[in-house]
């Protein structure tokens, strides 16, 4: 999505109502586009309303380093403050890094570490 709010809205319009359609997003919701904040607010609002049908995974742009290098940090602090930005970073830290679809497809934003040999090992990664 990369901060492209109108593309996100169109994607949901074409994909179908989240109450009737299962969605899986693989990350990179912010940066590059100028509406990262709007994208996140919409995605979180839909996730709250349809928690089992709307899955949000973490991408590489959902990190302090990337949001500082690109546009999301500046976008949030300019329109709100550091406290709101920190809340988004806490949210990003808590997003799952992968999921198993239908017990047979592993979904994630990027590749898997060569140190991990079994899918179950992903749950043992110390993220916090």
mmCIF file with all atom_site columns, C-alpha atoms in Angstrom:
data_model
loop_
_atom_site.group_PDB
_atom_site.id
_atom_site.type_symbol
_atom_site.label_atom_id
_atom_site.label_alt_id
_atom_site.label_comp_id
_atom_site.label_asym_id
_atom_site.label_entity_id
_atom_site.label_seq_id
_atom_site.pdbx_PDB_ins_code
_atom_site.Cartn_x
_atom_site.Cartn_y
_atom_site.Cartn_z
_atom_site.occupancy
_atom_site.B_iso_or_equiv
_atom_site.pdbx_formal_charge
_atom_site.auth_seq_id
_atom_site.auth_comp_id
_atom_site.auth_asym_id
_atom_site.auth_atom_id
_atom_site.pdbx_PDB_model_num
ATOM 1   C CA . UNK A 1 1   ? 0.000   0.000   0.000  1.00 0.00 ? 1   UNK A CA 1
ATOM 2   C CA . UNK A 1 2   ? 2.943   2.331   0.848  1.00 0.00 ? 2   UNK A CA 1
ATOM 3   C CA . UNK A 1 3   ? 0.775   5.271   1.893  1.00 0.00 ? 3   UNK A CA 1
ATOM 4   C CA . UNK A 1 4   ? -1.406  5.210   -1.217 1.00 0.00 ? 4   UNK A CA 1
ATOM 5   C CA . UNK A 1 5   ? -4.772  5.753   0.485  1.00 0.00 ? 5   UNK A CA 1
ATOM 6   C CA . UNK A 1 6   ? -6.949  5.999   -2.608 1.00 0.00 ? 6   UNK A CA 1
ATOM 7   C CA . UNK A 1 7   ? -5.411  2.805   -4.004 1.00 0.00 ? 7   UNK A CA 1
ATOM 8   C CA . UNK A 1 8   ? -6.187  1.085   -0.689 1.00 0.00 ? 8   UNK A CA 1
ATOM 9   C CA . UNK A 1 9   ? -9.795  2.264   -0.787 1.00 0.00 ? 9   UNK A CA 1
ATOM 10  C CA . UNK A 1 10  ? -10.125 1.062   -4.379 1.00 0.00 ? 10  UNK A CA 1
ATOM 11  C CA . UNK A 1 11  ? -8.558  -2.294  -3.503 1.00 0.00 ? 11  UNK A CA 1
ATOM 12  C CA . UNK A 1 12  ? -11.161 -2.833  -0.775 1.00 0.00 ? 12  UNK A CA 1
ATOM 13  C CA . UNK A 1 13  ? -13.976 -1.717  -3.070 1.00 0.00 ? 13  UNK A CA 1
ATOM 14  C CA . UNK A 1 14  ? -12.888 -4.235  -5.720 1.00 0.00 ? 14  UNK A CA 1
ATOM 15  C CA . UNK A 1 15  ? -12.009 -6.994  -3.232 1.00 0.00 ? 15  UNK A CA 1
ATOM 16  C CA . UNK A 1 16  ? -15.297 -6.834  -1.406 1.00 0.00 ? 16  UNK A CA 1
ATOM 17  C CA . UNK A 1 17  ? -16.710 -5.830  1.936  1.00 0.00 ? 17  UNK A CA 1
ATOM 18  C CA . UNK A 1 18  ? -14.440 -7.027  4.765  1.00 0.00 ? 18  UNK A CA 1
ATOM 19  C CA . UNK A 1 19  ? -17.456 -8.543  6.544  1.00 0.00 ? 19  UNK A CA 1
ATOM 20  C CA . UNK A 1 20  ? -17.812 -10.944 3.592  1.00 0.00 ? 20  UNK A CA 1
ATOM 21  C CA . UNK A 1 21  ? -14.219 -11.187 2.345  1.00 0.00 ? 21  UNK A CA 1
ATOM 22  C CA . UNK A 1 22  ? -11.048 -12.502 3.970  1.00 0.00 ? 22  UNK A CA 1
ATOM 23  C CA . UNK A 1 23  ? -8.097  -10.110 3.581  1.00 0.00 ? 23  UNK A CA 1
ATOM 24  C CA . UNK A 1 24  ? -4.403  -10.702 4.183  1.00 0.00 ? 24  UNK A CA 1
ATOM 25  C CA . UNK A 1 25  ? -1.999  -7.763  3.922  1.00 0.00 ? 25  UNK A CA 1
ATOM 26  C CA . UNK A 1 26  ? 1.735   -8.467  3.951  1.00 0.00 ? 26  UNK A CA 1
ATOM 27  C CA . UNK A 1 27  ? 2.973   -5.140  5.266  1.00 0.00 ? 27  UNK A CA 1
ATOM 28  C CA . UNK A 1 28  ? 4.419   -1.896  3.923  1.00 0.00 ? 28  UNK A CA 1
ATOM 29  C CA . UNK A 1 29  ? 1.379   0.197   4.753  1.00 0.00 ? 29  UNK A CA 1
ATOM 30  C CA . UNK A 1 30  ? 3.299   3.464   5.156  1.00 0.00 ? 30  UNK A CA 1
ATOM 31  C CA . UNK A 1 31  ? 6.072   5.544   3.567  1.00 0.00 ? 31  UNK A CA 1
ATOM 32  C CA . UNK A 1 32  ? 6.568   6.718   0.001  1.00 0.00 ? 32  UNK A CA 1
ATOM 33  C CA . UNK A 1 33  ? 2.961   7.879   -0.399 1.00 0.00 ? 33  UNK A CA 1
ATOM 34  C CA . UNK A 1 34  ? 1.660   10.933  1.434  1.00 0.00 ? 34  UNK A CA 1
ATOM 35  C CA . UNK A 1 35  ? -1.292  9.256   3.134  1.00 0.00 ? 35  UNK A CA 1
ATOM 36  C CA . UNK A 1 36  ? 0.376   6.666   5.363  1.00 0.00 ? 36  UNK A CA 1
ATOM 37  C CA . UNK A 1 37  ? -1.508  7.930   8.396  1.00 0.00 ? 37  UNK A CA 1
ATOM 38  C CA . UNK A 1 38  ? -4.857  7.630   6.637  1.00 0.00 ? 38  UNK A CA 1
ATOM 39  C CA . UNK A 1 39  ? -3.936  4.138   5.439  1.00 0.00 ? 39  UNK A CA 1
ATOM 40  C CA . UNK A 1 40  ? -3.095  3.042   8.971  1.00 0.00 ? 40  UNK A CA 1
ATOM 41  C CA . UNK A 1 41  ? -6.237  4.543   10.495 1.00 0.00 ? 41  UNK A CA 1
ATOM 42  C CA . UNK A 1 42  ? -8.423  2.818   7.898  1.00 0.00 ? 42  UNK A CA 1
ATOM 43  C CA . UNK A 1 43  ? -6.622  -0.524  8.209  1.00 0.00 ? 43  UNK A CA 1
ATOM 44  C CA . UNK A 1 44  ? -6.774  -0.476  12.007 1.00 0.00 ? 44  UNK A CA 1
ATOM 45  C CA . UNK A 1 45  ? -10.451 0.536   11.994 1.00 0.00 ? 45  UNK A CA 1
ATOM 46  C CA . UNK A 1 46  ? -11.322 -2.362  9.688  1.00 0.00 ? 46  UNK A CA 1
ATOM 47  C CA . UNK A 1 47  ? -9.151  -4.737  11.754 1.00 0.00 ? 47  UNK A CA 1
ATOM 48  C CA . UNK A 1 48  ? -11.001 -3.723  14.935 1.00 0.00 ? 48  UNK A CA 1
ATOM 49  C CA . UNK A 1 49  ? -14.366 -4.333  13.267 1.00 0.00 ? 49  UNK A CA 1
ATOM 50  C CA . UNK A 1 50  ? -13.404 -7.599  11.526 1.00 0.00 ? 50  UNK A CA 1
ATOM 51  C CA . UNK A 1 51  ? -10.510 -9.079  13.534 1.00 0.00 ? 51  UNK A CA 1
ATOM 52  C CA . UNK A 1 52  ? -10.721 -12.593 12.070 1.00 0.00 ? 52  UNK A CA 1
ATOM 53  C CA . UNK A 1 53  ? -11.327 -11.539 8.470  1.00 0.00 ? 53  UNK A CA 1
ATOM 54  C CA . UNK A 1 54  ? -8.703  -8.801  8.201  1.00 0.00 ? 54  UNK A CA 1
ATOM 55  C CA . UNK A 1 55  ? -5.107  -9.897  8.816  1.00 0.00 ? 55  UNK A CA 1
ATOM 56  C CA . UNK A 1 56  ? -2.272  -7.359  8.953  1.00 0.00 ? 56  UNK A CA 1
ATOM 57  C CA . UNK A 1 57  ? 1.320   -8.626  8.920  1.00 0.00 ? 57  UNK A CA 1
ATOM 58  C CA . UNK A 1 58  ? 4.405   -6.528  9.548  1.00 0.00 ? 58  UNK A CA 1
ATOM 59  C CA . UNK A 1 59  ? 6.510   -5.396  6.613  1.00 0.00 ? 59  UNK A CA 1
ATOM 60  C CA . UNK A 1 60  ? 9.951   -3.853  6.636  1.00 0.00 ? 60  UNK A CA 1
ATOM 61  C CA . UNK A 1 61  ? 8.493   -0.321  6.544  1.00 0.00 ? 61  UNK A CA 1
ATOM 62  C CA . UNK A 1 62  ? 6.739   -0.898  9.867  1.00 0.00 ? 62  UNK A CA 1
ATOM 63  C CA . UNK A 1 63  ? 9.876   -0.095  11.830 1.00 0.00 ? 63  UNK A CA 1
ATOM 64  C CA . UNK A 1 64  ? 11.435  2.966   13.435 1.00 0.00 ? 64  UNK A CA 1
ATOM 65  C CA . UNK A 1 65  ? 14.372  2.912   11.078 1.00 0.00 ? 65  UNK A CA 1
ATOM 66  C CA . UNK A 1 66  ? 12.297  2.876   7.892  1.00 0.00 ? 66  UNK A CA 1
ATOM 67  C CA . UNK A 1 67  ? 9.689   5.391   9.082  1.00 0.00 ? 67  UNK A CA 1
ATOM 68  C CA . UNK A 1 68  ? 12.491  7.777   10.024 1.00 0.00 ? 68  UNK A CA 1
ATOM 69  C CA . UNK A 1 69  ? 14.257  7.285   6.670  1.00 0.00 ? 69  UNK A CA 1
ATOM 70  C CA . UNK A 1 70  ? 11.095  7.786   4.631  1.00 0.00 ? 70  UNK A CA 1
ATOM 71  C CA . UNK A 1 71  ? 7.982   9.846   5.378  1.00 0.00 ? 71  UNK A CA 1
ATOM 72  C CA . UNK A 1 72  ? 5.727   8.277   8.009  1.00 0.00 ? 72  UNK A CA 1
ATOM 73  C CA . UNK A 1 73  ? 7.453   9.658   11.124 1.00 0.00 ? 73  UNK A CA 1
ATOM 74  C CA . UNK A 1 74  ? 7.443   13.207  9.783  1.00 0.00 ? 74  UNK A CA 1
ATOM 75  C CA . UNK A 1 75  ? 3.844   12.820  8.600  1.00 0.00 ? 75  UNK A CA 1
ATOM 76  C CA . UNK A 1 76  ? 2.584   11.743  12.040 1.00 0.00 ? 76  UNK A CA 1
ATOM 77  C CA . UNK A 1 77  ? 4.637   14.200  14.096 1.00 0.00 ? 77  UNK A CA 1
ATOM 78  C CA . UNK A 1 78  ? 3.673   17.124  11.843 1.00 0.00 ? 78  UNK A CA 1
ATOM 79  C CA . UNK A 1 79  ? -0.023  16.340  12.135 1.00 0.00 ? 79  UNK A CA 1
ATOM 80  C CA . UNK A 1 80  ? -0.037  15.046  15.721 1.00 0.00 ? 80  UNK A CA 1
ATOM 81  C CA . UNK A 1 81  ? 2.978   14.514  17.975 1.00 0.00 ? 81  UNK A CA 1
ATOM 82  C CA . UNK A 1 82  ? 5.654   12.086  19.166 1.00 0.00 ? 82  UNK A CA 1
ATOM 83  C CA . UNK A 1 83  ? 3.189   10.312  21.446 1.00 0.00 ? 83  UNK A CA 1
ATOM 84  C CA . UNK A 1 84  ? 0.991   9.293   18.493 1.00 0.00 ? 84  UNK A CA 1
ATOM 85  C CA . UNK A 1 85  ? 4.064   8.254   16.514 1.00 0.00 ? 85  UNK A CA 1
ATOM 86  C CA . UNK A 1 86  ? 5.279   6.110   19.446 1.00 0.00 ? 86  UNK A CA 1
ATOM 87  C CA . UNK A 1 87  ? 1.836   4.484   19.650 1.00 0.00 ? 87  UNK A CA 1
ATOM 88  C CA . UNK A 1 88  ? 2.097   3.519   15.985 1.00 0.00 ? 88  UNK A CA 1
ATOM 89  C CA . UNK A 1 89  ? 5.574   2.109   16.587 1.00 0.00 ? 89  UNK A CA 1
ATOM 90  C CA . UNK A 1 90  ? 4.177   0.002   19.463 1.00 0.00 ? 90  UNK A CA 1
ATOM 91  C CA . UNK A 1 91  ? 1.450   -1.227  17.113 1.00 0.00 ? 91  UNK A CA 1
ATOM 92  C CA . UNK A 1 92  ? 3.993   -2.049  14.407 1.00 0.00 ? 92  UNK A CA 1
ATOM 93  C CA . UNK A 1 93  ? 6.151   -3.925  16.933 1.00 0.00 ? 93  UNK A CA 1
ATOM 94  C CA . UNK A 1 94  ? 3.163   -6.091  17.849 1.00 0.00 ? 94  UNK A CA 1
ATOM 95  C CA . UNK A 1 95  ? 2.095   -6.991  14.300 1.00 0.00 ? 95  UNK A CA 1
ATOM 96  C CA . UNK A 1 96  ? 2.692   -10.644 13.450 1.00 0.00 ? 96  UNK A CA 1
ATOM 97  C CA . UNK A 1 97  ? 5.572   -11.310 11.080 1.00 0.00 ? 97  UNK A CA 1
ATOM 98  C CA . UNK A 1 98  ? 3.934   -14.261 9.344  1.00 0.00 ? 98  UNK A CA 1
ATOM 99  C CA . UNK A 1 99  ? 0.872   -16.434 9.210  1.00 0.00 ? 99  UNK A CA 1
ATOM 100 C CA . UNK A 1 100 ? -0.096  -19.847 7.951  1.00 0.00 ? 100 UNK A CA 1
ATOM 101 C CA . UNK A 1 101 ? -2.942  -19.866 5.420  1.00 0.00 ? 101 UNK A CA 1
ATOM 102 C CA . UNK A 1 102 ? -5.126  -22.991 5.318  1.00 0.00 ? 102 UNK A CA 1
ATOM 103 C CA . UNK A 1 103 ? -2.365  -24.875 7.183  1.00 0.00 ? 103 UNK A CA 1
ATOM 104 C CA . UNK A 1 104 ? -0.321  -25.072 3.982  1.00 0.00 ? 104 UNK A CA 1
ATOM 105 C CA . UNK A 1 105 ? 0.856   -21.648 2.797  1.00 0.00 ? 105 UNK A CA 1
ATOM 106 C CA . UNK A 1 106 ? 3.341   -19.546 4.736  1.00 0.00 ? 106 UNK A CA 1
ATOM 107 C CA . UNK A 1 107 ? 2.700   -15.836 4.212  1.00 0.00 ? 107 UNK A CA 1
ATOM 108 C CA . UNK A 1 108 ? 5.127   -13.074 5.165  1.00 0.00 ? 108 UNK A CA 1
ATOM 109 C CA . UNK A 1 109 ? 6.500   -9.835  3.794  1.00 0.00 ? 109 UNK A CA 1
ATOM 110 C CA . UNK A 1 110 ? 10.063  -10.952 3.221  1.00 0.00 ? 110 UNK A CA 1
ATOM 111 C CA . UNK A 1 111 ? 12.162  -14.054 3.312  1.00 0.00 ? 111 UNK A CA 1
ATOM 112 C CA . UNK A 1 112 ? 12.773  -16.393 6.188  1.00 0.00 ? 112 UNK A CA 1
ATOM 113 C CA . UNK A 1 113 ? 16.050  -16.612 8.053  1.00 0.00 ? 113 UNK A CA 1
ATOM 114 C CA . UNK A 1 114 ? 18.268  -19.545 7.093  1.00 0.00 ? 114 UNK A CA 1
ATOM 115 C CA . UNK A 1 115 ? 18.613  -20.137 10.842 1.00 0.00 ? 115 UNK A CA 1
ATOM 116 C CA . UNK A 1 116 ? 14.959  -21.209 11.042 1.00 0.00 ? 116 UNK A CA 1
ATOM 117 C CA . UNK A 1 117 ? 14.438  -24.781 9.912  1.00 0.00 ? 117 UNK A CA 1
ATOM 118 C CA . UNK A 1 118 ? 10.772  -25.353 10.856 1.00 0.00 ? 118 UNK A CA 1
ATOM 119 C CA . UNK A 1 119 ? 7.731   -23.079 10.575 1.00 0.00 ? 119 UNK A CA 1
ATOM 120 C CA . UNK A 1 120 ? 7.021   -23.537 14.299 1.00 0.00 ? 120 UNK A CA 1
ATOM 121 C CA . UNK A 1 121 ? 10.336  -21.829 15.087 1.00 0.00 ? 121 UNK A CA 1
ATOM 122 C CA . UNK A 1 122 ? 8.912   -18.486 13.912 1.00 0.00 ? 122 UNK A CA 1
ATOM 123 C CA . UNK A 1 123 ? 6.842   -18.329 17.115 1.00 0.00 ? 123 UNK A CA 1
ATOM 124 C CA . UNK A 1 124 ? 10.055  -18.629 19.152 1.00 0.00 ? 124 UNK A CA 1
ATOM 125 C CA . UNK A 1 125 ? 11.691  -15.551 17.610 1.00 0.00 ? 125 UNK A CA 1
ATOM 126 C CA . UNK A 1 126 ? 12.317  -12.998 20.391 1.00 0.00 ? 126 UNK A CA 1
ATOM 127 C CA . UNK A 1 127 ? 10.808  -9.840  18.927 1.00 0.00 ? 127 UNK A CA 1
ATOM 128 C CA . UNK A 1 128 ? 10.475  -7.587  21.977 1.00 0.00 ? 128 UNK A CA 1
#
